[in-house]
């Protein structure tokens, strides 16, 4: 997943994605977030039994211990490329997965050129 994305649709629009399933909205008064970084709370959708739960969470997983030496704080990892690593295995099951609703995402445009934003035309 990219490390910069945005979400500007409504809670009702997110819930409509899963009709006729029951969606439990735990977001409260959600404000649109045009720029979301990994350290920020943002909407996610996860399964809990037969229900879909709409709530906030932060993106990322704990950093492998070998990369934490000399660091006082674990800022987490947001991109996992080696899913065969034993460190990640415990989080790869469906109990630890969610959907991240978004309306746009950004990719770097090149050194010193900022970001290019992508979104659906409609």
PDB file of C-alpha atoms in Angstrom:
ATOM      1  CA  UNK A   1       0.000   0.000   0.000  1.00  0.00           C
ATOM      2  CA  UNK A   2       1.139   3.525  -0.671  1.00  0.00           C
ATOM      3  CA  UNK A   3       2.184   5.742   2.234  1.00  0.00           C
ATOM      4  CA  UNK A   4       0.085   8.764   1.248  1.00  0.00           C
ATOM      5  CA  UNK A   5      -3.566   8.567   0.322  1.00  0.00           C
ATOM      6  CA  UNK A   6      -6.774  10.492   0.799  1.00  0.00           C
ATOM      7  CA  UNK A   7     -10.350   9.712   1.729  1.00  0.00           C
ATOM      8  CA  UNK A   8     -13.087  12.250   1.128  1.00  0.00           C
ATOM      9  CA  UNK A   9     -16.285  10.199   0.686  1.00  0.00           C
ATOM     10  CA  UNK A  10     -18.994   9.833   3.321  1.00  0.00           C
ATOM     11  CA  UNK A  11     -19.523   7.084   5.870  1.00  0.00           C
ATOM     12  CA  UNK A  12     -22.754   6.190   4.066  1.00  0.00           C
ATOM     13  CA  UNK A  13     -20.832   5.704   0.809  1.00  0.00           C
ATOM     14  CA  UNK A  14     -18.386   3.360   2.555  1.00  0.00           C
ATOM     15  CA  UNK A  15     -21.246   1.329   4.070  1.00  0.00           C
ATOM     16  CA  UNK A  16     -22.998   1.046   0.674  1.00  0.00           C
ATOM     17  CA  UNK A  17     -20.003  -0.890  -0.654  1.00  0.00           C
ATOM     18  CA  UNK A  18     -21.056  -3.883   1.452  1.00  0.00           C
ATOM     19  CA  UNK A  19     -24.842  -3.879   1.146  1.00  0.00           C
ATOM     20  CA  UNK A  20     -26.778  -6.014   2.026  1.00  0.00           C
ATOM     21  CA  UNK A  21     -24.286  -6.957   4.790  1.00  0.00           C
ATOM     22  CA  UNK A  22     -24.675  -5.203   8.114  1.00  0.00           C
ATOM     23  CA  UNK A  23     -22.119  -2.427   8.573  1.00  0.00           C
ATOM     24  CA  UNK A  24     -21.447  -1.232  12.118  1.00  0.00           C
ATOM     25  CA  UNK A  25     -20.221   2.369  12.026  1.00  0.00           C
ATOM     26  CA  UNK A  26     -17.737   3.103  14.818  1.00  0.00           C
ATOM     27  CA  UNK A  27     -16.216   6.160  13.157  1.00  0.00           C
ATOM     28  CA  UNK A  28     -18.239   8.773  15.000  1.00  0.00           C
ATOM     29  CA  UNK A  29     -18.218  12.156  13.243  1.00  0.00           C
ATOM     30  CA  UNK A  30     -15.780  11.416  10.448  1.00  0.00           C
ATOM     31  CA  UNK A  31     -14.189  14.404   8.745  1.00  0.00           C
ATOM     32  CA  UNK A  32     -12.836  13.983   5.184  1.00  0.00           C
ATOM     33  CA  UNK A  33      -9.059  13.521   5.072  1.00  0.00           C
ATOM     34  CA  UNK A  34      -7.519  14.621   1.763  1.00  0.00           C
ATOM     35  CA  UNK A  35      -4.020  13.567   2.942  1.00  0.00           C
ATOM     36  CA  UNK A  36      -3.498  10.532   5.201  1.00  0.00           C
ATOM     37  CA  UNK A  37      -0.028   9.426   6.312  1.00  0.00           C
ATOM     38  CA  UNK A  38       0.808   6.126   8.113  1.00  0.00           C
ATOM     39  CA  UNK A  39       0.998   7.738  11.565  1.00  0.00           C
ATOM     40  CA  UNK A  40      -2.556   9.115  11.363  1.00  0.00           C
ATOM     41  CA  UNK A  41      -5.838   7.471  12.307  1.00  0.00           C
ATOM     42  CA  UNK A  42      -7.915   6.743   9.217  1.00  0.00           C
ATOM     43  CA  UNK A  43     -10.997   4.668   8.300  1.00  0.00           C
ATOM     44  CA  UNK A  44     -10.722   0.924   7.783  1.00  0.00           C
ATOM     45  CA  UNK A  45     -13.299  -1.797   7.231  1.00  0.00           C
ATOM     46  CA  UNK A  46     -12.841  -5.216   8.823  1.00  0.00           C
ATOM     47  CA  UNK A  47     -14.900  -8.342   9.284  1.00  0.00           C
ATOM     48  CA  UNK A  48     -16.188  -9.365  12.697  1.00  0.00           C
ATOM     49  CA  UNK A  49     -18.361 -12.447  12.365  1.00  0.00           C
ATOM     50  CA  UNK A  50     -21.102 -11.615   9.844  1.00  0.00           C
ATOM     51  CA  UNK A  51     -20.716  -7.876  10.343  1.00  0.00           C
ATOM     52  CA  UNK A  52     -18.489  -5.337   8.646  1.00  0.00           C
ATOM     53  CA  UNK A  53     -16.968  -2.917  11.162  1.00  0.00           C
ATOM     54  CA  UNK A  54     -16.149   0.617  10.056  1.00  0.00           C
ATOM     55  CA  UNK A  55     -13.583   2.138  12.425  1.00  0.00           C
ATOM     56  CA  UNK A  56     -10.286   4.022  12.543  1.00  0.00           C
ATOM     57  CA  UNK A  57      -6.789   2.544  12.775  1.00  0.00           C
ATOM     58  CA  UNK A  58      -3.165   3.414  12.076  1.00  0.00           C
ATOM     59  CA  UNK A  59      -1.308   1.776   9.218  1.00  0.00           C
ATOM     60  CA  UNK A  60       1.646  -0.500   9.835  1.00  0.00           C
ATOM     61  CA  UNK A  61       3.144  -3.494  11.586  1.00  0.00           C
ATOM     62  CA  UNK A  62       5.965  -3.807  14.135  1.00  0.00           C
ATOM     63  CA  UNK A  63       9.472  -3.480  12.739  1.00  0.00           C
ATOM     64  CA  UNK A  64      11.645  -6.633  12.842  1.00  0.00           C
ATOM     65  CA  UNK A  65      13.933  -6.542  15.894  1.00  0.00           C
ATOM     66  CA  UNK A  66      17.107  -6.616  13.805  1.00  0.00           C
ATOM     67  CA  UNK A  67      16.197  -3.175  12.394  1.00  0.00           C
ATOM     68  CA  UNK A  68      15.390  -1.627  15.780  1.00  0.00           C
ATOM     69  CA  UNK A  69      18.928  -1.672  17.200  1.00  0.00           C
ATOM     70  CA  UNK A  70      19.879   1.853  18.236  1.00  0.00           C
ATOM     71  CA  UNK A  71      16.316   3.187  17.903  1.00  0.00           C
ATOM     72  CA  UNK A  72      14.290   4.213  20.949  1.00  0.00           C
ATOM     73  CA  UNK A  73      10.946   4.168  19.102  1.00  0.00           C
ATOM     74  CA  UNK A  74       9.459   1.624  16.696  1.00  0.00           C
ATOM     75  CA  UNK A  75       7.776   3.658  13.942  1.00  0.00           C
ATOM     76  CA  UNK A  76       6.533   0.471  12.296  1.00  0.00           C
ATOM     77  CA  UNK A  77       6.673  -0.832   8.750  1.00  0.00           C
ATOM     78  CA  UNK A  78       4.057  -0.011   6.130  1.00  0.00           C
ATOM     79  CA  UNK A  79       5.298  -2.016   3.137  1.00  0.00           C
ATOM     80  CA  UNK A  80       5.909  -5.743   3.491  1.00  0.00           C
ATOM     81  CA  UNK A  81       7.644  -7.217   0.479  1.00  0.00           C
ATOM     82  CA  UNK A  82       8.886 -10.556   1.806  1.00  0.00           C
ATOM     83  CA  UNK A  83       5.754 -12.394   2.950  1.00  0.00           C
ATOM     84  CA  UNK A  84       7.740 -15.616   3.394  1.00  0.00           C
ATOM     85  CA  UNK A  85       9.698 -14.068   6.292  1.00  0.00           C
ATOM     86  CA  UNK A  86       8.848 -15.689   9.660  1.00  0.00           C
ATOM     87  CA  UNK A  87       8.520 -12.206  11.208  1.00  0.00           C
ATOM     88  CA  UNK A  88       5.416 -11.387   9.124  1.00  0.00           C
ATOM     89  CA  UNK A  89       3.793 -14.830   9.127  1.00  0.00           C
ATOM     90  CA  UNK A  90       1.709 -14.240  12.287  1.00  0.00           C
ATOM     91  CA  UNK A  91      -0.039 -11.203  10.740  1.00  0.00           C
ATOM     92  CA  UNK A  92      -0.824 -12.627   7.300  1.00  0.00           C
ATOM     93  CA  UNK A  93      -4.047 -14.423   8.292  1.00  0.00           C
ATOM     94  CA  UNK A  94      -7.523 -13.051   7.657  1.00  0.00           C
ATOM     95  CA  UNK A  95      -7.973 -12.083  11.327  1.00  0.00           C
ATOM     96  CA  UNK A  96      -5.377  -9.333  10.824  1.00  0.00           C
ATOM     97  CA  UNK A  97      -6.573  -8.018   7.469  1.00  0.00           C
ATOM     98  CA  UNK A  98      -8.750  -5.068   6.622  1.00  0.00           C
ATOM     99  CA  UNK A  99      -9.835  -2.939   3.690  1.00  0.00           C
ATOM    100  CA  UNK A 100      -8.641   0.643   3.538  1.00  0.00           C
ATOM    101  CA  UNK A 101     -11.219   2.808   1.755  1.00  0.00           C
ATOM    102  CA  UNK A 102      -9.669   5.645  -0.207  1.00  0.00           C
ATOM    103  CA  UNK A 103     -10.614   8.115  -2.894  1.00  0.00           C
ATOM    104  CA  UNK A 104      -7.066   8.970  -4.039  1.00  0.00           C
ATOM    105  CA  UNK A 105      -3.444   7.969  -3.558  1.00  0.00           C
ATOM    106  CA  UNK A 106      -0.097   9.610  -4.270  1.00  0.00           C
ATOM    107  CA  UNK A 107       3.198   8.415  -5.674  1.00  0.00           C
ATOM    108  CA  UNK A 108       6.442  10.405  -5.785  1.00  0.00           C
ATOM    109  CA  UNK A 109       6.914  12.377  -9.019  1.00  0.00           C
ATOM    110  CA  UNK A 110      10.697  12.310  -8.699  1.00  0.00           C
ATOM    111  CA  UNK A 111      13.323  13.997  -6.584  1.00  0.00           C
ATOM    112  CA  UNK A 112      12.176  17.515  -5.721  1.00  0.00           C
ATOM    113  CA  UNK A 113       8.999  17.228  -7.837  1.00  0.00           C
ATOM    114  CA  UNK A 114       6.469  16.451  -5.103  1.00  0.00           C
ATOM    115  CA  UNK A 115       3.717  13.872  -5.618  1.00  0.00           C
ATOM    116  CA  UNK A 116       1.401  12.790  -8.402  1.00  0.00           C
ATOM    117  CA  UNK A 117      -2.145  12.107  -7.181  1.00  0.00           C
ATOM    118  CA  UNK A 118      -4.341   9.403  -8.727  1.00  0.00           C
ATOM    119  CA  UNK A 119      -8.145   9.188  -8.423  1.00  0.00           C
ATOM    120  CA  UNK A 120     -11.155   7.968 -10.362  1.00  0.00           C
ATOM    121  CA  UNK A 121     -12.553  10.488 -12.826  1.00  0.00           C
ATOM    122  CA  UNK A 122     -16.069  10.270 -11.375  1.00  0.00           C
TER     123      UNK A 122
END
